[in-house]
Amino acid sequence: AQKVTQAQTEISVVEKEDVTLDCVYETRDTTYYLFWYKQPPSGELVFLIRRNSFDEQNEISGRYSWNFQKSTSSFNFTITASQVVDSAVYFCALSEEGRDDKIIFGKGTRLHILP
Amino acid sequence: GEEVAQTPKHLVRGEGQKAKLYCAPIKGHSYVFWYQQVLKNEFKFLISFQNENVFDETGMPKERFSAKCLPNSPCSLEIQATKLEDSAVYFCASSQSNRYNEQFFGPGTRLTVL
């Protein structure tokens, strides 16, 4: 069965600290996609990254970086030098090719960046 | 359009009333998805369409929920006889094809059932 687990319900860090959001997924498929979305207090879903299962390269985009490890079924997200504007709920998600493409979301991690 | 549009932004209904939500996918996108986000942040997949055809409806509570995507019209999600537990934000997403799984999300419609 497909499942996404974000064990951290809520995290608070002081501004400028680095923070890592954990994501563990379960899937029986060999071809799948992993996502991270940001949902700020305004409520919209902001797409951050999509990674397919054949690309295990880590990715860096500005202060954001992602660590994809198939061996541990994890797709962790790190924010470096956090800022108050990073405060949001972050969702990790999974979509399996051949499962009608619906996205299965984790329950989200609420991140508070304290000034 | 270049963005997924959802209307209305907010909808308030008394318990038992009907609610209808609309979604205009990005022009050229063939797939439309509906998700329900309840208060605890959990997302639930409801239904997807390929053009006007239902693609996957495994998440739909069929007793009171229905959805359509008709040619040249916004897609719609309708809830008959709303219940308190239907209060949620309903997100629509569209994608160009069913490959690569790149879904673009609309801003959502917040439904409050009193």
CSV table of C-alpha atoms in Angstrom, one decimal:
chain,number,residue,atom,x,y,z
A,1,ALA,CA,0.0,0.0,0.0
A,2,GLN,CA,1.1,3.5,-0.6
A,3,LYS,CA,1.7,5.7,2.5
A,4,VAL,CA,3.6,8.8,3.5
A,5,THR,CA,4.7,9.4,7.1
A,6,GLN,CA,5.8,12.7,8.4
A,7,ALA,CA,6.6,11.9,12.0
A,8,GLN,CA,7.2,15.5,13.1
A,9,THR,CA,3.8,17.1,13.7
A,10,GLU,CA,5.2,20.5,14.7
A,11,ILE,CA,8.7,22.0,14.9
A,12,SER,CA,9.9,25.3,16.2
A,13,VAL,CA,13.3,26.7,15.5
A,14,VAL,CA,14.9,30.1,16.0
A,15,GLU,CA,15.5,32.2,12.8
A,16,LYS,CA,18.8,31.4,11.0
A,17,GLU,CA,18.9,27.8,12.4
A,18,ASP,CA,18.9,24.9,10.0
A,19,VAL,CA,15.9,22.6,10.1
A,20,THR,CA,15.2,19.2,8.5
A,21,LEU,CA,11.7,17.9,7.9
A,22,ASP,CA,11.5,14.1,7.7
A,23,CYS,CA,9.5,12.1,5.2
A,24,VAL,CA,9.3,8.3,5.0
A,25,TYR,CA,7.2,6.7,2.3
A,26,GLU,CA,5.9,3.2,1.4
A,27,THR,CA,5.2,1.9,-2.0
A,28,ARG,CA,5.2,-1.4,-3.9
A,29,ASP,CA,5.9,0.3,-7.3
A,30,THR,CA,9.3,0.8,-8.8
A,31,THR,CA,8.3,3.9,-10.6
A,32,TYR,CA,6.9,6.7,-8.4
A,33,TYR,CA,7.2,10.4,-7.7
A,34,LEU,CA,7.8,12.2,-4.5
A,35,PHE,CA,6.9,15.8,-3.8
A,36,TRP,CA,7.2,18.5,-1.2
A,37,TYR,CA,4.6,21.2,-0.9
A,38,LYS,CA,4.4,24.3,1.3
A,39,GLN,CA,1.2,25.6,2.7
A,40,PRO,CA,1.6,29.0,4.2
A,41,PRO,CA,-1.0,30.5,6.6
A,42,SER,CA,-2.8,32.0,3.5
A,43,GLY,CA,-3.8,28.4,2.6
A,44,GLU,CA,-2.6,27.9,-0.9
A,45,LEU,CA,-0.4,25.0,-1.9
A,46,VAL,CA,3.0,25.9,-3.2
A,47,PHE,CA,4.8,23.3,-5.2
A,48,LEU,CA,8.5,22.9,-4.1
A,49,ILE,CA,9.9,19.9,-5.8
A,50,ARG,CA,9.1,16.7,-7.6
A,51,ARG,CA,11.5,13.8,-7.8
A,52,ASN,CA,11.1,10.5,-9.7
A,53,SER,CA,12.2,7.2,-8.2
A,54,PHE,CA,15.0,6.8,-10.7
A,55,ASP,CA,16.8,10.0,-9.8
A,56,GLU,CA,18.5,9.7,-6.4
A,57,GLN,CA,20.6,12.8,-6.8
A,58,ASN,CA,20.2,15.2,-4.0
A,59,GLU,CA,18.9,18.7,-5.0
A,60,ILE,CA,19.7,22.1,-3.7
A,61,SER,CA,17.6,25.2,-4.5
A,62,GLY,CA,18.8,28.3,-2.7
A,63,ARG,CA,18.3,27.6,1.0
A,64,TYR,CA,16.3,24.4,0.3
A,65,SER,CA,17.8,21.0,-0.1
A,66,TRP,CA,16.4,17.5,-0.5
A,67,ASN,CA,17.9,14.2,0.4
A,68,PHE,CA,16.4,11.2,-1.4
A,69,GLN,CA,17.5,7.8,-0.1
A,70,LYS,CA,15.7,4.8,-1.6
A,71,SER,CA,17.5,2.4,0.7
A,72,THR,CA,15.6,4.0,3.7
A,73,SER,CA,12.5,5.1,1.7
A,74,SER,CA,13.1,8.6,2.8
A,75,PHE,CA,12.9,12.0,1.2
A,76,ASN,CA,14.0,14.6,3.7
A,77,PHE,CA,13.8,18.3,3.3
A,78,THR,CA,16.3,20.8,4.9
A,79,ILE,CA,16.0,24.5,5.1
A,80,THR,CA,19.2,26.2,5.8
A,81,ALA,CA,19.4,29.6,7.6
A,82,SER,CA,15.7,29.6,8.2
A,83,GLN,CA,13.6,32.7,7.9
A,84,VAL,CA,10.3,33.8,9.5
A,85,VAL,CA,8.7,33.5,6.0
A,86,ASP,CA,9.5,29.8,6.0
A,87,SER,CA,6.8,29.4,8.7
A,88,ALA,CA,4.2,27.1,7.1
A,89,VAL,CA,2.9,23.6,7.0
A,90,TYR,CA,5.0,21.4,4.8
A,91,PHE,CA,3.6,18.3,3.1
A,92,CYS,CA,5.5,15.4,1.7
A,93,ALA,CA,3.6,13.4,-0.9
A,94,LEU,CA,3.8,10.4,-3.2
A,95,SER,CA,2.3,9.4,-6.5
A,96,GLU,CA,2.7,6.0,-8.1
A,97,GLU,CA,2.8,5.6,-11.8
A,98,GLY,CA,-0.1,3.4,-12.8
A,99,ARG,CA,-2.2,4.2,-9.8
A,100,ASP,CA,-4.3,6.8,-11.6
A,101,ASP,CA,-1.8,9.4,-10.6
A,102,LYS,CA,-3.6,10.6,-7.4
A,103,ILE,CA,-1.2,12.2,-4.9
A,104,ILE,CA,-1.1,10.7,-1.5
A,105,PHE,CA,-0.1,13.3,1.1
A,106,GLY,CA,1.5,13.0,4.5
A,107,LYS,CA,-0.2,14.6,7.4
A,108,GLY,CA,2.2,17.6,7.2
A,109,THR,CA,4.7,19.2,9.5
A,110,ARG,CA,3.9,22.6,10.9
A,111,LEU,CA,7.1,24.7,11.0
A,112,HIS,CA,7.4,27.7,13.2
A,113,ILE,CA,10.4,30.0,12.7
A,114,LEU,CA,10.8,32.2,15.7
A,115,PRO,CA,12.3,35.7,15.3
B,1,GLY,CA,-5.8,30.3,-18.3
B,2,GLU,CA,-2.4,29.9,-16.8
B,3,GLU,CA,-3.6,29.0,-13.4
B,4,VAL,CA,-6.2,26.7,-11.9
B,5,ALA,CA,-9.1,28.8,-10.9
B,6,GLN,CA,-11.5,27.8,-8.2
B,7,THR,CA,-14.8,29.5,-7.2
B,8,PRO,CA,-16.0,30.5,-4.8
B,9,LYS,CA,-13.2,31.2,-2.4
B,10,HIS,CA,-15.5,30.7,0.6
B,11,LEU,CA,-18.8,29.0,0.8
B,12,VAL,CA,-21.1,28.8,3.9
B,13,ARG,CA,-24.0,26.4,4.0
B,14,GLY,CA,-26.4,25.3,6.6
B,15,GLU,CA,-26.5,21.6,7.4
B,16,GLY,CA,-28.6,19.8,4.8
B,17,GLN,CA,-28.1,22.4,2.1
B,18,LYS,CA,-26.5,21.8,-1.2
B,19,ALA,CA,-23.0,23.1,-2.0
B,20,LYS,CA,-21.5,23.4,-5.5
B,21,LEU,CA,-17.8,24.2,-6.1
B,22,TYR,CA,-16.2,25.0,-9.4
B,23,CYS,CA,-12.8,24.5,-11.0
B,24,ALA,CA,-11.4,25.8,-14.2
B,25,PRO,CA,-8.2,23.8,-15.1
B,26,ILE,CA,-5.3,25.3,-16.9
B,27,LYS,CA,-6.0,25.5,-20.6
B,28,GLY,CA,-4.7,22.5,-22.4
B,29,HIS,CA,-4.7,20.3,-19.3
B,30,SER,CA,-6.6,17.0,-19.7
B,31,TYR,CA,-6.7,15.8,-16.1
B,32,VAL,CA,-8.5,17.3,-13.2
B,33,PHE,CA,-8.2,16.1,-9.6
B,34,TRP,CA,-10.3,17.0,-6.5
B,35,TYR,CA,-8.8,16.8,-3.0
B,36,GLN,CA,-10.4,17.5,0.4
B,37,GLN,CA,-8.3,19.0,3.2
B,38,VAL,CA,-10.0,18.7,6.5
B,39,LEU,CA,-9.2,20.8,9.6
B,40,LYS,CA,-6.4,18.6,10.8
B,41,ASN,CA,-4.5,19.2,7.6
B,42,GLU,CA,-5.1,15.7,6.2
B,43,PHE,CA,-5.7,15.6,2.5
B,44,LYS,CA,-8.0,13.1,1.0
B,45,PHE,CA,-8.2,12.3,-2.8
B,46,LEU,CA,-11.8,12.4,-4.0
B,47,ILE,CA,-12.0,12.0,-7.8
B,48,SER,CA,-10.1,12.6,-11.0
B,49,PHE,CA,-11.1,13.2,-14.6
B,50,GLN,CA,-9.5,12.7,-18.0
B,51,ASN,CA,-11.3,15.3,-20.0
B,52,GLU,CA,-15.0,14.7,-19.3
B,53,ASN,CA,-14.6,11.1,-18.2
B,54,VAL,CA,-14.2,9.9,-14.7
B,55,PHE,CA,-10.7,8.5,-14.3
B,56,ASP,CA,-10.6,7.4,-10.6
B,57,GLU,CA,-13.5,7.9,-8.2
B,58,THR,CA,-12.3,5.7,-5.4
B,59,GLY,CA,-12.2,8.5,-2.9
B,60,MET,CA,-15.7,9.8,-3.4
B,61,PRO,CA,-18.4,9.4,-0.8
B,62,LYS,CA,-20.9,8.5,-3.4
B,63,GLU,CA,-24.1,9.0,-1.4
B,64,ARG,CA,-23.9,12.8,-1.4
B,65,PHE,CA,-20.9,13.8,-3.5
B,66,SER,CA,-21.0,14.1,-7.3
B,67,ALA,CA,-18.6,15.7,-9.8
B,68,LYS,CA,-18.6,16.5,-13.5
B,69,CYS,CA,-16.3,17.9,-16.1
B,70,LEU,CA,-18.2,18.9,-19.1
B,71,PRO,CA,-16.7,20.3,-22.4
B,72,ASN,CA,-16.4,24.1,-22.4
B,73,SER,CA,-17.5,24.4,-18.8
B,74,PRO,CA,-15.7,24.6,-15.5
B,75,CYS,CA,-15.6,21.3,-13.6
B,76,SER,CA,-17.9,21.0,-10.6
B,77,LEU,CA,-18.0,19.2,-7.3
B,78,GLU,CA,-21.5,19.1,-5.7
B,79,ILE,CA,-22.4,18.0,-2.2
B,80,GLN,CA,-26.1,17.3,-1.6
B,81,ALA,CA,-27.4,17.6,1.9
B,82,THR,CA,-24.1,18.8,3.5
B,83,LYS,CA,-23.0,17.6,6.9
B,84,LEU,CA,-20.9,19.3,9.5
B,85,GLU,CA,-18.0,16.9,8.6
B,86,ASP,CA,-18.0,18.2,5.0
B,87,SER,CA,-16.4,21.4,6.3
B,88,ALA,CA,-13.0,21.5,4.7
B,89,VAL,CA,-11.0,23.2,2.0
B,90,TYR,CA,-11.5,21.6,-1.4
B,91,PHE,CA,-8.6,21.8,-3.8
B,92,CYS,CA,-8.7,21.2,-7.5
B,93,ALA,CA,-5.6,20.4,-9.5
B,94,SER,CA,-5.0,19.9,-13.1
B,95,SER,CA,-2.2,18.2,-15.2
B,96,GLN,CA,-1.4,18.1,-18.8
B,97,SER,CA,-1.1,14.3,-19.0
B,98,ASN,CA,-1.0,11.4,-16.7
B,99,ARG,CA,2.8,11.1,-17.0
B,100,TYR,CA,5.2,12.9,-14.8
B,101,ASN,CA,2.5,13.5,-12.3
B,102,GLU,CA,2.9,17.3,-12.3
B,103,GLN,CA,-0.3,18.6,-10.9
B,104,PHE,CA,-1.0,22.3,-10.5
B,105,PHE,CA,-3.2,23.2,-7.6
B,106,GLY,CA,-5.8,25.9,-7.4
B,107,PRO,CA,-6.2,28.2,-4.4
B,108,GLY,CA,-9.0,26.0,-2.9
B,109,THR,CA,-12.6,26.6,-1.8
B,110,ARG,CA,-13.2,26.8,1.9
B,111,LEU,CA,-16.6,25.2,2.7
B,112,THR,CA,-18.1,25.8,6.1
B,113,VAL,CA,-21.2,23.9,7.1
B,114,LEU,CA,-23.0,25.3,10.1
